[in-house]
CSV table of C-alpha atoms and ligand atoms in Angstrom, one decimal:
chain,number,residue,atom,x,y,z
A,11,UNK,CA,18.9,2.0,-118.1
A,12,UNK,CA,21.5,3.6,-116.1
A,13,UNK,CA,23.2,1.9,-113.4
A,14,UNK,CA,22.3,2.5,-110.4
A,15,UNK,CA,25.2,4.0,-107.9
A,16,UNK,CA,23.6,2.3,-104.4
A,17,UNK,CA,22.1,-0.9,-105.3
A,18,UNK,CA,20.4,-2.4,-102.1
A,19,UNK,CA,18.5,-6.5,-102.7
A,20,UNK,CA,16.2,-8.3,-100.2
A,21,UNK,CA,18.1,-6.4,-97.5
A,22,UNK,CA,17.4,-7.9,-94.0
A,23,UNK,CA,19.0,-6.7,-90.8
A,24,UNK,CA,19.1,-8.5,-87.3
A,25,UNK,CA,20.4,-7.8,-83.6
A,26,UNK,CA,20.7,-11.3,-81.9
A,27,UNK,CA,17.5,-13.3,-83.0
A,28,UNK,CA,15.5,-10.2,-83.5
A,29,UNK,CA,14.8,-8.9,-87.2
A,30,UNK,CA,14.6,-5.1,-87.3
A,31,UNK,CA,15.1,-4.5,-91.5
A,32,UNK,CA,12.9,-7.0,-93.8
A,33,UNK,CA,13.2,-7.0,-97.3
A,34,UNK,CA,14.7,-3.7,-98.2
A,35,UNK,CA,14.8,-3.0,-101.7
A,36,UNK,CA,16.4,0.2,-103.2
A,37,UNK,CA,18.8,1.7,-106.4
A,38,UNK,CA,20.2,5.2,-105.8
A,39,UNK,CA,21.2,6.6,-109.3
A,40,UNK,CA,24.2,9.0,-109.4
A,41,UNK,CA,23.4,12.6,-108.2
A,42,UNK,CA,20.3,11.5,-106.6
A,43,UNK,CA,18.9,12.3,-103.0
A,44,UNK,CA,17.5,9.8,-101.6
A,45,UNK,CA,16.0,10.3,-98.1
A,46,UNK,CA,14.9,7.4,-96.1
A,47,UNK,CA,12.2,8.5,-93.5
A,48,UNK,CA,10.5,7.2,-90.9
A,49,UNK,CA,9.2,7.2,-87.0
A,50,UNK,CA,11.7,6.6,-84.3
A,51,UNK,CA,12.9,3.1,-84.0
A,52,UNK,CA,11.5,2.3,-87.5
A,53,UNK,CA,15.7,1.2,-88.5
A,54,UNK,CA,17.0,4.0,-90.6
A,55,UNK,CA,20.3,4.2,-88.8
A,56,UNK,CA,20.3,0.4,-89.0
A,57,UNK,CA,19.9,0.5,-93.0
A,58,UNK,CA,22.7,3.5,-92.8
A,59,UNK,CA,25.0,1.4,-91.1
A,60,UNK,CA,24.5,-1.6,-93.0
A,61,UNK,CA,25.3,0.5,-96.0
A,62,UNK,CA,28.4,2.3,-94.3
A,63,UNK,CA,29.6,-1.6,-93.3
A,64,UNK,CA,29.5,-0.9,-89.4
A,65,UNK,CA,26.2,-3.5,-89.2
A,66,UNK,CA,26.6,-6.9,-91.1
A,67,UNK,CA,23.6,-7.8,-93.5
A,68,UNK,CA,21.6,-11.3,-92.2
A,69,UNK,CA,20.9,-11.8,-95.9
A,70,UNK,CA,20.4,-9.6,-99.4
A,71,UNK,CA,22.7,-7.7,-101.3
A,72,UNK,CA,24.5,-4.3,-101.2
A,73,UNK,CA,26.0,-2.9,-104.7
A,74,UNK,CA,28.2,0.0,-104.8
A,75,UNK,CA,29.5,1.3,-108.2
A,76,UNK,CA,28.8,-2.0,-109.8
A,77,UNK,CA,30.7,-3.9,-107.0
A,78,UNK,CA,28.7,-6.0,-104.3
A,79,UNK,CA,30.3,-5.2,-101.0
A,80,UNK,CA,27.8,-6.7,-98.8
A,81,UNK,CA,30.8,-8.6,-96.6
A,82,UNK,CA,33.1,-6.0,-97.1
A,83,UNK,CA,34.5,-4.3,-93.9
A,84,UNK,CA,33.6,-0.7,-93.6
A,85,UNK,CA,36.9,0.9,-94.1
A,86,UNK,CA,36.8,-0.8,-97.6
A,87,UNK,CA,34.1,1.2,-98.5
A,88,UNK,CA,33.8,4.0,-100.6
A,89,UNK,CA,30.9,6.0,-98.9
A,90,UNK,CA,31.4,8.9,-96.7
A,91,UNK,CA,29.7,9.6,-93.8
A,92,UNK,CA,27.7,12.9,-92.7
A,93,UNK,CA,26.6,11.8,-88.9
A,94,UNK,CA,24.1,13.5,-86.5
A,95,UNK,CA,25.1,16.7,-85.1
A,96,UNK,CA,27.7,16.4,-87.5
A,97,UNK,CA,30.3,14.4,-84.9
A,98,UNK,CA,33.1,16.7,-85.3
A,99,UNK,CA,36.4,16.2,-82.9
A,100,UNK,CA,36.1,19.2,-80.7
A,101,UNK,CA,40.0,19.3,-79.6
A,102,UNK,CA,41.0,19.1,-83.6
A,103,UNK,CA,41.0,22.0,-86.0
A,104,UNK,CA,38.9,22.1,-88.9
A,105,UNK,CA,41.8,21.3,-91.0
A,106,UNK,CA,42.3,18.2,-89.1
A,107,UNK,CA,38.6,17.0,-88.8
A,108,UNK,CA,39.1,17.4,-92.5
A,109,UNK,CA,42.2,15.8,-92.7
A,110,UNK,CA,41.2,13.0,-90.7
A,111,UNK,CA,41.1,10.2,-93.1
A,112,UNK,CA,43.7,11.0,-95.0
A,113,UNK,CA,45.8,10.7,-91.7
A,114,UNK,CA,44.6,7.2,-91.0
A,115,UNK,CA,45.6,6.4,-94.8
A,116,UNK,CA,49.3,7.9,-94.0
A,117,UNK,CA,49.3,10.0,-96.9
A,118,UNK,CA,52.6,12.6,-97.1
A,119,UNK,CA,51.9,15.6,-95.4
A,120,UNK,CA,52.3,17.7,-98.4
A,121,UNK,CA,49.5,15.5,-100.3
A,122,UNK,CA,47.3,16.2,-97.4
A,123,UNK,CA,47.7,20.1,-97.3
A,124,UNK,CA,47.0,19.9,-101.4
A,125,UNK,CA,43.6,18.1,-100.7
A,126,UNK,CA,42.4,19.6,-97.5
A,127,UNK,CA,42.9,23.2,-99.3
A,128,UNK,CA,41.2,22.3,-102.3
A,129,UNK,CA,38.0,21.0,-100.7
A,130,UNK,CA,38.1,23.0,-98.3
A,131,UNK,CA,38.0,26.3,-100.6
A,132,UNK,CA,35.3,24.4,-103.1
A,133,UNK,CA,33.5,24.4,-99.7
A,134,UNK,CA,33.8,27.9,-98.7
A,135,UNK,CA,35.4,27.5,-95.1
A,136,UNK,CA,39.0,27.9,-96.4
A,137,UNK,CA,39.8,30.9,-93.9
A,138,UNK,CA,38.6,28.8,-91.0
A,139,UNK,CA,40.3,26.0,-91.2
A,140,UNK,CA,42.3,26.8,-88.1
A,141,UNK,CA,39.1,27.2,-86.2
A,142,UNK,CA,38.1,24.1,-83.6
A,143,UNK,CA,34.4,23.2,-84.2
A,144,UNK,CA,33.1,25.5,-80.8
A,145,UNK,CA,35.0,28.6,-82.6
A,146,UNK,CA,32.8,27.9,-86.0
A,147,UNK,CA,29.2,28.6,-87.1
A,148,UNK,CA,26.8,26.3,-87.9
A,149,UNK,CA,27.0,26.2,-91.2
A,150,UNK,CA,30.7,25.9,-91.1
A,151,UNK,CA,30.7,23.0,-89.3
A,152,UNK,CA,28.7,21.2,-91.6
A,153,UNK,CA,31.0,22.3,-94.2
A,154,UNK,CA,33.4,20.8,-92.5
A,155,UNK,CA,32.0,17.9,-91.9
A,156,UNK,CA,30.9,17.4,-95.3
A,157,UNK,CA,34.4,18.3,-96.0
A,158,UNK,CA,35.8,15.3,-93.6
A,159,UNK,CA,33.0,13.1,-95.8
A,160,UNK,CA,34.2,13.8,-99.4
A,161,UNK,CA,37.9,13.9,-98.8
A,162,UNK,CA,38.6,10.4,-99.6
A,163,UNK,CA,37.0,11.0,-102.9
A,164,UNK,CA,33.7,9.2,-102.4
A,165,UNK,CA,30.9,10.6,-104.6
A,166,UNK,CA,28.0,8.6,-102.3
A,167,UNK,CA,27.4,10.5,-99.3
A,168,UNK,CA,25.1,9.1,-96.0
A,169,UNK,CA,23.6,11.6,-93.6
A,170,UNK,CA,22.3,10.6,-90.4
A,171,UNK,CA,19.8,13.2,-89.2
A,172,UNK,CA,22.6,15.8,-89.5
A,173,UNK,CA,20.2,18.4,-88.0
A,174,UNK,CA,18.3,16.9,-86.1
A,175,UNK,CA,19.0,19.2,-82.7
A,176,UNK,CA,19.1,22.5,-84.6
A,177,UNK,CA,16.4,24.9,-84.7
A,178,UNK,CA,13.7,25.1,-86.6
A,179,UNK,CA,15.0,28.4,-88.9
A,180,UNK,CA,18.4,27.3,-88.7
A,181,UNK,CA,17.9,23.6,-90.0
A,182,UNK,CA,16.0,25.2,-93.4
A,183,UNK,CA,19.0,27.5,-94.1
A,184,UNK,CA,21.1,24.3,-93.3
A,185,UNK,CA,19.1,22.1,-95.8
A,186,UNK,CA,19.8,24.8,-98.5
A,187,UNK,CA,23.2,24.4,-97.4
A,188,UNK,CA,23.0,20.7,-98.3
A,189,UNK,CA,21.7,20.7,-102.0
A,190,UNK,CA,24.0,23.7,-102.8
A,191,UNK,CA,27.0,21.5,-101.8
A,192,UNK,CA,25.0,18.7,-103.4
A,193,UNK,CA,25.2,20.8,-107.0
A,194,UNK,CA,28.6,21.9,-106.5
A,195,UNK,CA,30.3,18.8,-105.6
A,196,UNK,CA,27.8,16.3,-107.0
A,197,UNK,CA,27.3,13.6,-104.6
A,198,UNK,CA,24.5,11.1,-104.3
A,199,UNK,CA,22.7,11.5,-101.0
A,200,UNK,CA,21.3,9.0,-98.8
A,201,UNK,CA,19.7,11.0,-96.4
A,202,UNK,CA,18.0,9.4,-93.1
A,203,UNK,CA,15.5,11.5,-91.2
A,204,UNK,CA,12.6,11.8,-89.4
A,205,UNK,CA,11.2,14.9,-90.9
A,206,UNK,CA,8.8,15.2,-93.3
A,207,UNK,CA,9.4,18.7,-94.3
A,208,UNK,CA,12.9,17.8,-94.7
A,209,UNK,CA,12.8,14.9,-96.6
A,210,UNK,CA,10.3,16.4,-98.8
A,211,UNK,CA,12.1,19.5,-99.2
A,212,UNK,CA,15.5,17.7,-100.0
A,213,UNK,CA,14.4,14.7,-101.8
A,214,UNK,CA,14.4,13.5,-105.5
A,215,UNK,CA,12.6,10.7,-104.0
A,216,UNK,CA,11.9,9.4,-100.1
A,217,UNK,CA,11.6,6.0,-99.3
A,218,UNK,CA,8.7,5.9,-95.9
A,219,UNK,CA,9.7,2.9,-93.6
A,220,UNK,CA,7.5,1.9,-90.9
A,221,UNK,CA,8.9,-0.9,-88.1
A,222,UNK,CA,11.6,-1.7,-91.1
A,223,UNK,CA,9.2,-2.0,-93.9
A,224,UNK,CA,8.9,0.1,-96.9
A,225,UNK,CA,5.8,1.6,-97.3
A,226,UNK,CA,6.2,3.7,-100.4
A,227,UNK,CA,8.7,4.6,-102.5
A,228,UNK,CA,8.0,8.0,-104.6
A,229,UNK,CA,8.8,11.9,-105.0
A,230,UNK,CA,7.0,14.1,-102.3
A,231,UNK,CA,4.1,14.4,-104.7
A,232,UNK,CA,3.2,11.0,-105.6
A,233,UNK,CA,3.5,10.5,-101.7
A,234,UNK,CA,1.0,12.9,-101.0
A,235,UNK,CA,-1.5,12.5,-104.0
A,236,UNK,CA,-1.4,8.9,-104.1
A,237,UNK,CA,0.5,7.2,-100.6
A,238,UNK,CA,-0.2,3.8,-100.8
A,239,UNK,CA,-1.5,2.8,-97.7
A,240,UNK,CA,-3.5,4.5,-94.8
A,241,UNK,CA,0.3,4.8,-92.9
A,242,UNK,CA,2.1,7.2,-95.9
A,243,UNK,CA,-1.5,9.1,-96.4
A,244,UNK,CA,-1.5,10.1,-92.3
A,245,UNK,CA,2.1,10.4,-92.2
A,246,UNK,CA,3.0,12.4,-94.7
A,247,UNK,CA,0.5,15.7,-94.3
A,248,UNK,CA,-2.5,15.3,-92.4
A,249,UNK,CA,-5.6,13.1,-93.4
A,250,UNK,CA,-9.1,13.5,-91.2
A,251,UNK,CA,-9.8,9.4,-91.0
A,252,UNK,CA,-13.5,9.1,-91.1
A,253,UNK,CA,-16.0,5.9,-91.5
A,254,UNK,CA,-19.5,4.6,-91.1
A,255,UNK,CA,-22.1,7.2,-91.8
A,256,UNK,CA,-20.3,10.0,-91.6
A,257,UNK,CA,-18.2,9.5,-94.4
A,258,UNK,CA,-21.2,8.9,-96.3
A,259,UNK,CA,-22.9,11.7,-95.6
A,260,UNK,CA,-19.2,13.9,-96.0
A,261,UNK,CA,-19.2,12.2,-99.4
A,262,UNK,CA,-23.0,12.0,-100.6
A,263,UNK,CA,-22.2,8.5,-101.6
A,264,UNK,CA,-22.6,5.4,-100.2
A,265,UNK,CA,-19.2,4.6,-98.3
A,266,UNK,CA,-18.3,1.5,-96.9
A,267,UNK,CA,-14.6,1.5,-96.0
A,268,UNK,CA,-12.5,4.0,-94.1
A,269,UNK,CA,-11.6,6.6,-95.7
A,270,UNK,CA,-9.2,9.5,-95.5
A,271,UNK,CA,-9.4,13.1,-96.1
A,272,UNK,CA,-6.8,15.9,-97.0
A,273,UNK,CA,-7.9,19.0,-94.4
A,274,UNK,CA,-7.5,21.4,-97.7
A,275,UNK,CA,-10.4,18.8,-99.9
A,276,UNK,CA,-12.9,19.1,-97.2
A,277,UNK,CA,-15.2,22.4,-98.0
A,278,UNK,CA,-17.0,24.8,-95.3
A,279,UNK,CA,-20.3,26.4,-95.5
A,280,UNK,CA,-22.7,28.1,-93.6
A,281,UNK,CA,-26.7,27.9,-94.1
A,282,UNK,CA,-26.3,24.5,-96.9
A,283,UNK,CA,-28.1,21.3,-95.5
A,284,UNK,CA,-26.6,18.7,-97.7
A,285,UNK,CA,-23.2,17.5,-96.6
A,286,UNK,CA,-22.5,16.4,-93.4
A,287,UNK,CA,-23.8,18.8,-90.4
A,288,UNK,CA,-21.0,20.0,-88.1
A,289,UNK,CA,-20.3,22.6,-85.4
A,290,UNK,CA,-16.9,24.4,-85.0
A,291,UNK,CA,-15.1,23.7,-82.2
A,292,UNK,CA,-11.7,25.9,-82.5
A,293,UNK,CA,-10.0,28.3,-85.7
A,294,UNK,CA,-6.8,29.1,-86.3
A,295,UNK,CA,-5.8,32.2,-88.4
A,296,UNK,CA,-2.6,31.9,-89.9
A,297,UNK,CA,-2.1,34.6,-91.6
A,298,UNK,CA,-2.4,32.8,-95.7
A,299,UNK,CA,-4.8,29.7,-94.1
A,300,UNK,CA,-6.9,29.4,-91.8
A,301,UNK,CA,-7.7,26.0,-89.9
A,302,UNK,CA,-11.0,25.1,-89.0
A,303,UNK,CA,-11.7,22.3,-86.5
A,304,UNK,CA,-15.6,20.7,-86.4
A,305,UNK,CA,-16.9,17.9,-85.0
A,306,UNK,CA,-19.9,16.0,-85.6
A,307,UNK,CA,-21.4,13.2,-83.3
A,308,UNK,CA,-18.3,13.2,-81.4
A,309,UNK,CA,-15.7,13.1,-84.2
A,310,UNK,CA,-13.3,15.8,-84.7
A,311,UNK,CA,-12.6,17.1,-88.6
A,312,UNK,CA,-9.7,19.4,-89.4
A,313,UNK,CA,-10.8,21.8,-92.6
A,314,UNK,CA,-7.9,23.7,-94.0
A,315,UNK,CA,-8.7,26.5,-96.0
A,316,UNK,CA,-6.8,29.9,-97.6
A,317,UNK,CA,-8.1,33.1,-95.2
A,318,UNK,CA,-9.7,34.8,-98.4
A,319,UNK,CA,-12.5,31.7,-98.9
A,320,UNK,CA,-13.4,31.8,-95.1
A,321,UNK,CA,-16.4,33.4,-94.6
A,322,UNK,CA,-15.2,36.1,-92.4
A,323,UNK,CA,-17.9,35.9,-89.5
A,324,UNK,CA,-17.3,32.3,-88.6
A,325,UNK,CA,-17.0,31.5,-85.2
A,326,UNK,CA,-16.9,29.2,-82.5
A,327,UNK,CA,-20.0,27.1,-82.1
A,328,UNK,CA,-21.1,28.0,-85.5
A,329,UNK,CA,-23.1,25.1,-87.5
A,330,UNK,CA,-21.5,24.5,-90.5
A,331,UNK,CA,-22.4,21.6,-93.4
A,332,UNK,CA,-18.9,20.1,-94.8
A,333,UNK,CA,-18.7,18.6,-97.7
A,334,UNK,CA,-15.6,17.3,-99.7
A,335,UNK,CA,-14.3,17.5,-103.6
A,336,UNK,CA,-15.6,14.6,-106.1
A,337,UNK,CA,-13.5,12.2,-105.9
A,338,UNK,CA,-10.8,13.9,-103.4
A,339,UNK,CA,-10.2,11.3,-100.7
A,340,UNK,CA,-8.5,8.2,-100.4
A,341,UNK,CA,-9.1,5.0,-99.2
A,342,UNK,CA,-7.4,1.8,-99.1
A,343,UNK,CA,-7.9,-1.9,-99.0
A,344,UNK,CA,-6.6,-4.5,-97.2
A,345,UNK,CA,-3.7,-5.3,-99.0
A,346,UNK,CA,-2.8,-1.8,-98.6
A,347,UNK,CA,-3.7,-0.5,-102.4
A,348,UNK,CA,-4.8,2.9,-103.2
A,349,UNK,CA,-8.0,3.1,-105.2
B,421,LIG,N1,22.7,-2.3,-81.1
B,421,LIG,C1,21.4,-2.7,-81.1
B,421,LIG,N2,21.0,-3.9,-80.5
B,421,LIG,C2,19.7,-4.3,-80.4
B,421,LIG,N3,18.7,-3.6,-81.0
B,421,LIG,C3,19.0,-2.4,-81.6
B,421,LIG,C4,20.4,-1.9,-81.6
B,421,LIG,N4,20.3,-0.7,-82.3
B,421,LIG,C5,19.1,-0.5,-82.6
B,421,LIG,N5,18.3,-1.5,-82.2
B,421,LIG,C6,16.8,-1.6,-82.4
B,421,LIG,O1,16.5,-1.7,-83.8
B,421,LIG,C7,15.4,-0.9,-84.1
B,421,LIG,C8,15.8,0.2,-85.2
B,421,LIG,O2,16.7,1.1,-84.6
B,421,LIG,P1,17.3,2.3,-85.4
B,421,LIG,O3,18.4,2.9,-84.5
B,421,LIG,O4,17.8,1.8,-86.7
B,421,LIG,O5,16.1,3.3,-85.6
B,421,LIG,P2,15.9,4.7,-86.2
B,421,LIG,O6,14.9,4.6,-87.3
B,421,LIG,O7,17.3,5.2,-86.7
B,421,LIG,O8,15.4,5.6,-85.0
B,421,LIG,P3,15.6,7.1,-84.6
B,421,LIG,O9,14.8,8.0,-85.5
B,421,LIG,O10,15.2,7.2,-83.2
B,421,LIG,O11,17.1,7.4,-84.8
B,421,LIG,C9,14.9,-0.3,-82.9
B,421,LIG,O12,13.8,-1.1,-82.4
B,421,LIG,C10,16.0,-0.4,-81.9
B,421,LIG,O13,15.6,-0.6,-80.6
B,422,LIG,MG1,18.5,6.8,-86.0
């Protein structure tokens, strides 16, 4: 097997007396893109700097390229560093941001005009180098600032939520921007953020952490088609959470736990009297899909459905029996198992 690139053992992280990281376990292979998502607070920036060296470990192992570095100060670390908003210095050019390592390092000046050039052409921001981050676009400053990461020569790259206050259109085109970069240069990602779309999107594979637990480890589909617990299935999509009798009337079978539905399994019809007996309360067109919310005895159900199998005279108040697909829902025991 391959080595991996990142090698992270029974990782726990503390601040004072209070454990915020337990038992982190992960190998990042080389080229990978890795994202590690999670609610606020859940300690992604805490794993991130722990990686980075900027947070000591309280106990486990960090690998890098073979070497454990788990006590190793940060500036002895070969990872780069993509942070949130990007971080540029706003009174330096983008030469300088990019030179900025190499400075601390005291390499000749004519070394660092060599290297800045080079990366920055492989980057595509070579005619605005004497810009200042304000005088650059978006996407240039995150060149740059992927520039600043990879001049050292690092091929393991960490991003902190680098878009995390852009736009909605601009962070997709942004995220492109990432994995062409990613191709070009051929990094390893570690990629921390809080949205699903994006690590999805991005991600070979996406680690879900909840209040510094893993809760899954898997690509985008094995997340959604088989989370492990009831906190990846309602995290990562939506999932109608439904019990007692009306899951086993939704079902036609005889359902003891919780379970939990995709809006897209649960089926809509008018004039049927098996299933469960709803009434709609709200629909949304959206153009391709159409979203139906129902509720029976007081529970709300969100059906998801493409716009051509809607039949086209439903309304508001309409009574409606819903049923869902053999088999197509997901529930999980106690120790957190799907079945
Ligand atoms: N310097 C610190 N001292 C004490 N506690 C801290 C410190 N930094 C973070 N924490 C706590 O550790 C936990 C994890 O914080 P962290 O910043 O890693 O979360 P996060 O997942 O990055 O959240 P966000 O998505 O909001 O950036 C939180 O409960 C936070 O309050
Ligand atoms: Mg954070």
């Amino acid at each position: 097997m391959e080595q991996a690139v990142l090698s992270i053992k029974n990782l726990d992280i503390a601040y004072g007396a209070v454990t915020v990281v337990h038992d982190f376990n992960l190998e990042v292979h080389a080229g990978e893109f890795v994202s590690l998502l999670g609610p606020s607070g859940c300690g992604k920036t805490t794993i991130l700097r722990t990686i980075a060296g900027f947070i000591g470990a309280a106990s486990g192992e960090i690998t890098l390229a073979g070497e454990e570095i788990t006590k190793r100060p940060a500036e002895q670390r070969d990872v780069g560093i993509v942070f949130q908003n990007y971080a540029l210095f706003p009174t330096m050019t983008a030469f300088e941001n990019i030179a900025f390592s190499l400075r601390v390092e005291k390499r000749p000046n004519d070394e660092i005009e060599k290297r800045v050039t080079e990366i920055a052409r492989a980057s595509g921001i070579e005619e605005h180098l004497n810009k200042k981050p304000a005088e650059m676009s978006g996407g240039q400053q995150q060149r740059v600032a992927i520039s600043r990461a990879l001049i050292t020569g690092t091929k393991v790259l960490l991003f902190d939520e680098p878009l995390s206050n852009l736009d909605a259109k601009v962070r997709v085109s942004m995220r492109q921007e990432i994995k062409r970069l990613q191709d070009h240069f051929g990094f390893t990602a570690f990629f921390v953020t809080h949205d699903q779309d994006e690590a999805l999107a991005m991600s070979d594979r996406v680690v879900v952490l909840k209040a510094g637990k893993t809760m899954q480890i898997g690509d985008g589909r094995a997340l959604y088609t088989k989370p492990a617990n009831s906190f990846v299935c309602q995290f990562i999509g939506d999932a109608n959470e439904v019990n007692g009798s009306l899951a086993a009337q939704l079902t036609e079978n005889a359902v003891s736990d919780t379970i939990y539905i995709r809006p897209e399994d649960l089926l809509i019809s008018t004039g049927q009297t098996r299933g469960l007996q709803a009434k709609v309360n709200h629909i949304e067109y959206l153009g391709a899909l159409v979203r139906v919310e129902c509720v029976s005895e007081g529970s709300s159900m969100l059906v998801s459905l493409f716009s051509k199998d809607c039949p086209p005279d439903l309304k508001t108040g309409d009574s409606v029996s819903l049923t869902v697909s053999k088999g197509a829902w997901h529930s999980f025991s106690e120790g957190g198992d799907n079945q």
